[in-house]
CSV table of C-alpha atoms and ligand atoms in Angstrom, one decimal:
chain,number,residue,atom,x,y,z
A,1,MET,CA,122.7,-124.6,-188.4
A,2,ARG,CA,126.7,-124.5,-187.5
A,3,LEU,CA,128.0,-127.3,-185.3
A,4,GLU,CA,129.9,-125.8,-182.6
A,5,SER,CA,132.6,-127.9,-182.3
A,6,ILE,CA,134.5,-130.6,-183.8
A,7,GLU,CA,135.7,-133.7,-181.5
A,8,LEU,CA,138.7,-136.6,-182.2
A,9,HIS,CA,139.5,-139.5,-180.5
A,10,HIS,CA,142.6,-141.5,-182.2
A,11,ILE,CA,142.5,-144.5,-180.2
A,12,ARG,CA,144.0,-148.2,-180.1
A,13,MET,CA,141.7,-151.3,-179.1
A,14,SER,CA,143.1,-154.5,-178.5
A,15,LEU,CA,141.6,-157.5,-180.7
A,16,ARG,CA,140.5,-160.3,-178.6
A,17,GLU,CA,142.1,-162.3,-181.0
A,18,PRO,CA,144.3,-161.2,-184.0
A,19,PHE,CA,142.5,-160.6,-187.4
A,20,VAL,CA,144.3,-162.8,-190.0
A,21,THR,CA,143.1,-161.3,-193.6
A,22,SER,CA,145.2,-162.0,-197.5
A,23,PHE,CA,146.6,-158.4,-197.3
A,24,GLY,CA,148.2,-158.7,-193.2
A,25,ILE,CA,147.4,-159.1,-189.8
A,26,THR,CA,145.8,-156.8,-187.4
A,27,ARG,CA,146.5,-157.0,-183.8
A,28,GLU,CA,145.2,-153.9,-182.4
A,29,ARG,CA,142.7,-151.8,-184.0
A,30,GLU,CA,143.4,-147.9,-184.5
A,31,ALA,CA,140.4,-145.7,-185.4
A,32,VAL,CA,139.8,-141.4,-184.8
A,33,LEU,CA,136.9,-141.2,-183.3
A,34,VAL,CA,134.7,-137.8,-184.4
A,35,ARG,CA,132.3,-136.1,-181.8
A,36,ALA,CA,129.7,-133.5,-183.8
A,37,CYS,CA,128.9,-130.8,-181.0
A,38,ALA,CA,125.6,-128.1,-182.3
A,39,ARG,CA,123.0,-126.4,-179.2
A,40,GLY,CA,123.5,-128.9,-176.8
A,41,ALA,CA,123.3,-132.1,-178.2
A,42,GLU,CA,126.3,-134.3,-179.7
A,43,GLY,CA,127.2,-136.8,-181.8
A,44,TRP,CA,129.1,-139.3,-182.9
A,45,GLY,CA,131.1,-141.5,-185.5
A,46,GLU,CA,134.1,-143.7,-185.8
A,47,CYS,CA,136.9,-143.1,-189.1
A,48,VAL,CA,137.1,-147.2,-189.6
A,49,ALA,CA,141.3,-146.7,-192.1
A,50,GLY,CA,143.6,-148.2,-190.0
A,51,GLN,CA,147.0,-148.1,-189.0
A,52,GLN,CA,148.5,-149.4,-192.1
A,53,PRO,CA,147.4,-148.6,-196.3
A,54,ASP,CA,146.4,-152.5,-197.2
A,55,PHE,CA,142.1,-152.4,-197.5
A,56,SER,CA,141.9,-148.9,-198.4
A,57,TYR,CA,145.2,-146.3,-198.8
A,58,GLU,CA,143.4,-144.9,-195.8
A,59,THR,CA,145.5,-144.8,-192.6
A,60,THR,CA,144.9,-143.2,-189.0
A,61,SER,CA,147.2,-140.7,-190.1
A,62,THR,CA,145.8,-139.4,-193.5
A,63,VAL,CA,142.3,-139.6,-191.8
A,64,TRP,CA,143.5,-137.0,-188.9
A,65,HIS,CA,145.4,-135.0,-191.8
A,66,VAL,CA,143.0,-134.4,-194.3
A,67,LEU,CA,139.5,-133.9,-190.8
A,68,THR,CA,141.6,-131.5,-189.1
A,69,ASP,CA,143.2,-129.7,-192.3
A,70,PHE,CA,140.3,-129.5,-194.8
A,71,LEU,CA,136.9,-131.2,-193.8
A,72,ILE,CA,136.0,-129.9,-190.1
A,73,PRO,CA,137.1,-126.3,-191.4
A,74,ALA,CA,135.2,-126.3,-194.2
A,75,VAL,CA,132.3,-128.4,-192.5
A,76,LEU,CA,132.6,-125.5,-189.7
A,77,ALA,CA,132.1,-122.5,-191.8
A,78,ALA,CA,128.9,-124.3,-193.2
A,79,GLU,CA,125.1,-124.1,-192.9
A,80,VAL,CA,124.3,-127.9,-192.9
A,81,GLU,CA,120.2,-127.8,-192.5
A,82,GLU,CA,120.5,-132.0,-193.2
A,83,PRO,CA,123.2,-134.7,-193.2
A,84,GLN,CA,122.8,-135.2,-196.7
A,85,GLN,CA,123.8,-131.3,-197.2
A,86,LEU,CA,127.4,-132.4,-196.6
A,87,ARG,CA,128.2,-134.1,-199.2
A,88,ARG,CA,129.1,-130.5,-201.2
A,89,VAL,CA,130.8,-129.0,-199.1
A,90,LEU,CA,132.8,-133.1,-199.1
A,91,ASP,CA,133.2,-133.3,-201.8
A,92,GLY,CA,135.4,-129.6,-201.8
A,93,THR,CA,138.3,-132.5,-200.9
A,94,ARG,CA,139.3,-135.2,-203.5
A,95,GLY,CA,139.0,-139.0,-202.3
A,96,HIS,CA,139.0,-140.2,-198.3
A,97,PRO,CA,136.0,-141.8,-198.7
A,98,MET,CA,136.8,-143.2,-194.6
A,99,ALA,CA,138.1,-139.4,-193.5
A,100,LYS,CA,134.8,-137.8,-194.3
A,101,ALA,CA,132.2,-141.2,-193.5
A,102,GLY,CA,133.3,-140.2,-190.0
A,103,LEU,CA,132.1,-137.0,-189.7
A,104,GLU,CA,129.3,-137.4,-191.4
A,105,ALA,CA,128.5,-140.3,-189.3
A,106,ALA,CA,129.1,-138.0,-186.3
A,107,VAL,CA,126.8,-134.8,-187.8
A,108,TRP,CA,123.9,-137.8,-188.7
A,109,ASP,CA,123.5,-139.0,-185.1
A,110,LEU,CA,123.5,-135.4,-183.9
A,111,PHE,CA,120.8,-134.5,-186.4
A,112,ALA,CA,118.8,-138.4,-185.5
A,113,LYS,CA,119.1,-137.4,-181.8
A,114,GLN,CA,117.5,-133.9,-182.5
A,115,ALA,CA,114.7,-135.5,-184.7
A,116,GLY,CA,114.0,-137.7,-181.4
A,117,GLN,CA,114.6,-140.6,-183.5
A,118,SER,CA,116.7,-143.3,-183.8
A,119,LEU,CA,119.1,-143.4,-186.7
A,120,ALA,CA,117.7,-146.3,-187.9
A,121,GLN,CA,114.7,-144.9,-188.4
A,122,TYR,CA,116.1,-141.6,-189.4
A,123,LEU,CA,117.7,-143.2,-191.7
A,124,GLY,CA,114.6,-144.8,-193.3
A,125,GLY,CA,114.9,-149.0,-192.2
A,126,LYS,CA,112.4,-151.0,-191.0
A,127,GLY,CA,112.0,-153.8,-188.1
A,128,ASP,CA,113.8,-154.4,-184.3
A,129,ARG,CA,116.6,-156.8,-185.4
A,130,VAL,CA,119.2,-157.4,-188.7
A,131,ALA,CA,120.6,-160.5,-189.4
A,132,VAL,CA,124.4,-161.0,-188.7
A,133,GLY,CA,127.0,-163.6,-189.3
A,134,VAL,CA,130.6,-163.5,-188.2
A,135,SER,CA,133.9,-163.6,-190.4
A,136,VAL,CA,137.1,-165.3,-189.6
A,137,GLY,CA,140.2,-164.3,-190.3
A,138,ILE,CA,143.1,-166.7,-191.8
A,139,GLN,CA,144.2,-169.2,-189.0
A,140,GLU,CA,147.0,-171.3,-188.2
A,141,SER,CA,145.9,-174.6,-190.0
A,142,THR,CA,142.8,-176.2,-191.6
A,143,SER,CA,142.4,-177.7,-187.6
A,144,ALA,CA,142.4,-174.5,-186.2
A,145,LEU,CA,139.8,-173.2,-188.1
A,146,LEU,CA,137.4,-175.7,-187.9
A,147,GLN,CA,138.3,-175.0,-184.4
A,148,ALA,CA,137.1,-171.9,-185.1
A,149,VAL,CA,134.1,-171.9,-186.9
A,150,GLU,CA,132.5,-174.7,-184.1
A,151,GLU,CA,132.8,-172.2,-181.7
A,152,TYR,CA,131.2,-169.7,-183.6
A,153,VAL,CA,128.6,-172.0,-184.8
A,154,ARG,CA,127.5,-173.1,-181.0
A,155,SER,CA,127.4,-169.2,-179.9
A,156,GLY,CA,124.9,-168.7,-182.5
A,157,TYR,CA,126.4,-167.2,-185.9
A,158,ALA,CA,124.1,-169.0,-188.7
A,159,ARG,CA,126.4,-168.0,-191.5
A,160,VAL,CA,129.8,-167.7,-191.3
A,161,LYS,CA,132.7,-166.1,-193.7
A,162,VAL,CA,136.1,-167.2,-193.6
A,163,LYS,CA,138.9,-165.1,-195.4
A,164,ILE,CA,141.3,-166.7,-198.1
A,165,LYS,CA,144.2,-165.9,-199.4
A,166,PRO,CA,145.9,-168.3,-202.5
A,167,GLY,CA,147.9,-171.6,-200.8
A,168,ARG,CA,144.7,-171.5,-198.1
A,169,ASP,CA,141.9,-171.7,-199.9
A,170,VAL,CA,140.2,-175.1,-201.2
A,171,GLU,CA,141.8,-177.3,-198.4
A,172,ALA,CA,140.4,-175.0,-196.1
A,173,VAL,CA,136.5,-174.8,-197.5
A,174,ARG,CA,136.8,-178.7,-198.7
A,175,ALA,CA,137.4,-179.3,-194.8
A,176,LEU,CA,134.7,-177.0,-193.2
A,177,ARG,CA,132.2,-177.8,-195.9
A,178,LYS,CA,132.3,-181.3,-195.0
A,179,ALA,CA,131.9,-180.3,-191.4
A,180,PHE,CA,129.3,-177.8,-192.1
A,181,PRO,CA,127.0,-179.5,-194.8
A,182,GLY,CA,124.2,-176.9,-194.5
A,183,LEU,CA,125.6,-173.7,-193.4
A,184,ALA,CA,125.6,-170.2,-194.8
A,185,LEU,CA,129.2,-170.1,-195.6
A,186,GLN,CA,130.8,-167.6,-197.7
A,187,VAL,CA,134.6,-166.2,-198.5
A,188,ASP,CA,136.5,-163.4,-198.1
A,189,ALA,CA,139.6,-163.0,-200.7
A,190,ASN,CA,140.4,-159.3,-199.9
A,191,ALA,CA,141.3,-159.1,-204.0
A,192,GLY,CA,144.5,-161.6,-203.1
A,193,TYR,CA,144.2,-163.5,-206.8
A,194,SER,CA,144.0,-162.8,-210.3
A,195,LEU,CA,142.3,-164.1,-213.2
A,196,ALA,CA,145.0,-166.8,-213.5
A,197,ASP,CA,143.4,-168.8,-210.4
A,198,LEU,CA,140.3,-169.1,-212.3
A,199,PRO,CA,141.3,-172.6,-211.0
A,200,VAL,CA,141.3,-172.4,-207.8
A,201,PHE,CA,137.5,-170.1,-208.4
A,202,LYS,CA,136.3,-173.1,-210.0
A,203,VAL,CA,137.2,-175.8,-207.1
A,204,LEU,CA,135.3,-173.5,-204.7
A,205,ASP,CA,132.4,-173.6,-207.5
A,206,GLU,CA,131.9,-177.0,-206.3
A,207,PHE,CA,131.1,-175.8,-202.2
A,208,ASP,CA,127.3,-174.1,-202.3
A,209,LEU,CA,129.3,-170.9,-200.7
A,210,ALA,CA,126.6,-168.5,-200.2
A,211,MET,CA,128.9,-165.9,-202.3
A,212,ILE,CA,132.6,-165.3,-203.5
A,213,GLU,CA,133.5,-162.2,-201.9
A,214,GLN,CA,136.6,-159.8,-203.2
A,215,PRO,CA,138.3,-161.9,-205.8
A,216,LEU,CA,140.3,-160.0,-207.6
A,217,GLY,CA,142.5,-156.6,-207.3
A,218,ALA,CA,140.0,-153.7,-206.7
A,219,THR,CA,140.2,-151.9,-210.3
A,220,GLU,CA,139.8,-155.1,-212.2
A,221,LEU,CA,136.0,-153.8,-212.5
A,222,THR,CA,136.4,-156.4,-216.0
A,223,ASP,CA,137.9,-159.6,-214.9
A,224,HIS,CA,135.6,-159.6,-212.1
A,225,SER,CA,132.7,-159.6,-215.2
A,226,ARG,CA,135.4,-162.3,-216.9
A,227,LEU,CA,135.5,-164.7,-214.1
A,228,GLN,CA,131.5,-164.0,-212.5
A,229,ALA,CA,130.6,-165.5,-215.9
A,230,GLN,CA,132.2,-168.9,-215.2
A,231,LEU,CA,130.8,-169.3,-211.5
A,232,ARG,CA,128.1,-170.3,-210.8
A,233,THR,CA,127.8,-168.7,-207.4
A,234,PRO,CA,127.7,-165.2,-207.2
A,235,VAL,CA,130.6,-162.8,-207.1
A,236,CYS,CA,130.6,-160.1,-204.1
A,237,LEU,CA,132.8,-157.1,-204.4
A,238,ASP,CA,133.5,-155.3,-201.5
A,239,GLU,CA,136.8,-153.2,-202.3
A,240,SER,CA,135.9,-152.3,-206.2
A,241,ILE,CA,132.7,-150.3,-204.8
A,242,GLY,CA,133.9,-146.8,-204.0
A,243,ASP,CA,130.2,-144.9,-204.6
A,244,ALA,CA,126.7,-145.2,-206.4
A,245,ALA,CA,128.8,-144.6,-209.2
A,246,SER,CA,131.5,-148.6,-209.4
A,247,ALA,CA,128.1,-149.8,-208.1
A,248,GLY,CA,127.1,-149.2,-211.6
A,249,ALA,CA,129.6,-149.9,-213.3
A,250,ALA,CA,130.4,-153.2,-211.9
A,251,LEU,CA,126.4,-154.0,-212.3
A,252,ASP,CA,126.5,-152.4,-216.4
A,253,LEU,CA,129.7,-155.0,-216.3
A,254,GLY,CA,127.6,-158.1,-214.3
A,255,ALA,CA,131.6,-158.0,-212.1
A,256,CYS,CA,128.9,-160.0,-209.3
A,257,ARG,CA,124.9,-160.3,-208.3
A,258,ILE,CA,125.7,-159.2,-204.5
A,259,ILE,CA,127.1,-156.0,-202.6
A,260,ASN,CA,129.0,-155.5,-199.7
A,261,ILE,CA,127.7,-151.8,-197.7
A,262,LYS,CA,130.6,-150.0,-196.0
A,263,PRO,CA,129.7,-146.9,-195.1
A,264,GLY,CA,133.2,-145.9,-194.9
A,265,ARG,CA,134.3,-146.9,-198.3
A,266,VAL,CA,131.5,-145.3,-200.3
A,267,GLY,CA,131.8,-142.1,-198.1
A,268,GLY,CA,128.9,-142.2,-195.8
A,269,LEU,CA,125.8,-143.0,-194.6
A,270,GLY,CA,124.5,-141.2,-197.2
A,271,GLU,CA,126.2,-142.3,-200.2
A,272,ALA,CA,125.1,-146.6,-198.4
A,273,ARG,CA,121.9,-145.5,-198.9
A,274,ARG,CA,122.4,-144.8,-202.9
A,275,VAL,CA,124.0,-147.3,-203.3
A,276,HIS,CA,121.4,-149.6,-201.2
A,277,ASP,CA,118.8,-147.7,-203.4
A,278,LEU,CA,120.1,-148.7,-207.3
A,279,CYS,CA,120.9,-152.1,-206.5
A,280,ALA,CA,117.2,-152.0,-204.8
A,281,GLN,CA,116.5,-151.5,-208.4
A,282,ARG,CA,118.2,-153.6,-210.3
A,283,SER,CA,116.8,-156.4,-207.8
A,284,ILE,CA,120.8,-156.9,-206.5
A,285,PRO,CA,121.0,-158.0,-202.8
A,286,VAL,CA,123.2,-156.0,-200.7
A,287,TRP,CA,124.6,-156.2,-196.6
A,288,CYS,CA,126.7,-154.4,-194.4
A,289,GLY,CA,130.0,-154.9,-193.9
A,290,GLY,CA,132.3,-154.4,-191.2
A,291,MET,CA,135.5,-153.5,-189.9
A,292,LEU,CA,136.3,-154.2,-186.9
A,293,GLU,CA,134.7,-151.1,-185.6
A,294,THR,CA,134.2,-150.6,-182.2
A,295,GLY,CA,130.0,-149.9,-180.2
A,296,ILE,CA,129.8,-146.5,-182.2
A,297,GLY,CA,130.5,-147.4,-185.8
A,298,ARG,CA,128.8,-150.9,-185.4
A,299,ALA,CA,125.9,-149.1,-184.0
A,300,ALA,CA,125.7,-147.3,-187.5
A,301,ASN,CA,125.9,-149.7,-189.3
A,302,VAL,CA,123.3,-151.7,-187.7
A,303,ALA,CA,120.2,-149.0,-188.5
A,304,LEU,CA,122.0,-148.7,-192.0
A,305,ALA,CA,121.3,-152.3,-192.2
A,306,THR,CA,117.6,-151.5,-192.0
A,307,LEU,CA,117.2,-150.9,-194.2
A,308,PRO,CA,115.0,-153.0,-196.7
A,309,ASN,CA,117.5,-154.3,-199.3
A,310,PHE,CA,119.4,-155.5,-196.5
A,311,ARG,CA,118.8,-159.2,-197.6
A,312,LEU,CA,121.9,-160.8,-196.5
A,313,PRO,CA,123.1,-160.8,-193.3
A,314,GLY,CA,125.8,-158.1,-192.3
A,315,ASP,CA,129.4,-159.3,-190.8
A,316,LEU,CA,127.5,-157.5,-188.2
A,317,SER,CA,129.4,-159.4,-185.3
A,318,ALA,CA,128.7,-159.1,-181.3
A,319,SER,CA,130.9,-157.2,-179.7
A,320,ASP,CA,132.8,-159.9,-177.5
A,321,ARG,CA,133.6,-161.5,-181.3
A,322,TYR,CA,136.4,-158.8,-181.1
A,323,TYR,CA,136.8,-156.9,-177.8
A,324,ALA,CA,137.7,-158.2,-174.3
A,325,GLU,CA,135.8,-154.2,-173.2
A,326,ASP,CA,134.0,-152.2,-175.8
A,327,LEU,CA,133.2,-148.3,-175.9
A,328,ILE,CA,129.9,-148.4,-174.9
A,329,GLU,CA,128.0,-149.3,-172.0
A,330,GLN,CA,125.3,-151.6,-173.5
A,331,PRO,CA,127.5,-153.5,-175.5
A,332,PHE,CA,125.6,-155.8,-178.8
A,333,VAL,CA,124.8,-158.9,-177.6
A,334,LEU,CA,124.2,-161.8,-180.2
A,335,ASN,CA,120.7,-163.0,-179.8
A,336,SER,CA,119.6,-166.9,-180.5
A,337,ASP,CA,118.3,-166.4,-184.4
A,338,SER,CA,121.9,-164.6,-184.9
A,339,THR,CA,120.8,-160.9,-185.2
A,340,LEU,CA,121.0,-157.9,-183.2
A,341,THR,CA,118.6,-155.8,-181.5
A,342,VAL,CA,118.6,-152.6,-183.3
A,343,PRO,CA,118.9,-149.5,-180.8
A,344,THR,CA,116.3,-148.2,-180.0
A,345,GLY,CA,117.3,-144.8,-178.5
A,346,PRO,CA,117.8,-141.7,-180.4
A,347,GLY,CA,120.7,-141.2,-182.8
A,348,ILE,CA,122.7,-144.0,-182.5
A,349,GLY,CA,121.8,-144.9,-179.5
A,350,VAL,CA,124.7,-146.5,-177.1
A,351,ASP,CA,126.5,-144.5,-175.0
A,352,LEU,CA,130.0,-144.5,-174.8
A,353,ARG,CA,132.0,-145.4,-171.7
A,354,TRP,CA,133.8,-142.4,-170.9
A,355,ASP,CA,136.4,-144.3,-169.1
A,356,ARG,CA,137.2,-147.1,-171.7
A,357,LEU,CA,137.6,-144.0,-174.5
A,358,HIS,CA,140.6,-142.4,-172.2
A,359,ARG,CA,142.1,-145.8,-171.1
A,360,SER,CA,142.3,-146.0,-174.9
A,361,THR,CA,142.9,-142.7,-176.6
A,362,LEU,CA,145.8,-141.8,-177.9
A,363,ARG,CA,145.7,-138.0,-178.9
A,364,ARG,CA,143.0,-135.4,-179.3
A,365,ALA,CA,141.5,-132.3,-181.2
A,366,LEU,CA,139.5,-129.9,-180.5
A,367,LEU,CA,138.1,-128.3,-183.7
A,368,LYS,CA,135.7,-124.8,-182.6
A,369,ALA,CA,133.9,-122.9,-184.8
B,401,OSB,O1,137.1,-157.0,-196.0
B,401,OSB,O2,135.4,-157.2,-195.1
B,401,OSB,C1,136.1,-157.2,-195.2
B,401,OSB,C2,137.9,-156.3,-191.5
B,401,OSB,C3,139.1,-155.6,-192.2
B,401,OSB,C4,138.7,-155.0,-193.2
B,401,OSB,C5,137.8,-155.8,-194.6
B,401,OSB,C6,136.9,-156.4,-193.8
B,401,OSB,C7,137.1,-156.9,-192.7
B,401,OSB,C8,136.0,-158.1,-192.1
B,401,OSB,C9,135.4,-158.2,-190.6
B,401,OSB,O3,135.8,-158.7,-192.7
B,401,OSB,C10,134.1,-157.9,-190.5
B,401,OSB,C11,133.7,-157.6,-189.2
B,401,OSB,O4,133.9,-156.0,-188.9
B,401,OSB,O5,133.3,-158.6,-188.6
B,402,MG,MG1,135.4,-158.1,-197.3
């Protein structure tokens, strides 16, 4: 099959609250949405790169450039019989996993729709709900953090992740642990520390955390293995895992005991599934990370999280945790058992609100075969 056209929508959405991490502050979320059309059907994907090259080197501008100048022309010229074949075509361009992942997601959605299956089924997943938690940004003060976590716990989140950075770590986590003794709690440092900060991690190690996510730099696999060897708490890697090969290297080195899988970070749903399968073989639990997605990217993440080795709650919160108005007809809502319901309709199973898309759009492009 040949794709007939691919459309891009660069959007900007206001977050309900600014999201603060060790690398910076996000007040408005920009993203590039991809629409792939063939034989009367359409598929949608979301590129999760933001405005700044902070979490990764990609931005909405690099995604736009790489998609329009390289990836989309290559895909429009190729015969694609199944989404897995896309990798060969996309690998002609080096790097830029978030650009590739958004385009690939649109093709996965299109193929699942043409097969009459939900994306979850089409990927080989099972079950009608996925366990989720919430990721809480760095707050003004410890009391503000306690209040924010309290509200999320009250609204039904059974697992809470809090962002930390040097100077905003031990005191905050100690206060949280005291206020919520039995809560499934974890921290995410977004690569903000170095091995010289071992004393900080030794203290955090006493708070019964489910994991410490990405404490050190993205390329510091050896230092992560040195750190993990000195902690009881599992280290989880996010930024360090760019594909199944780097996941294998991290596990060989003992750099982590848990892996956070984000399709955008690893270059697509196909590679995300390969990381999942590799971790399953090695008895390493995985969970689905988030990038403040709109309902389009969230729906694909929820489908992915139905694969069996997604054994820990994902950063897949309800639409209203992020946006006053999501881009989809049926926003994701939190169930009372701290899960999201997996859409059952064909493909990603959510319908776009075109009126909201138009209001959020900064620029658009249409490329035809
Ligand atoms: O490190 O997991 C991260 C958001 C943007 C960039 C990086 C991260 C995050 C989050 C939010 O933690 C997860 C979510 O989408 O809820
Ligand atoms: Mg993270």
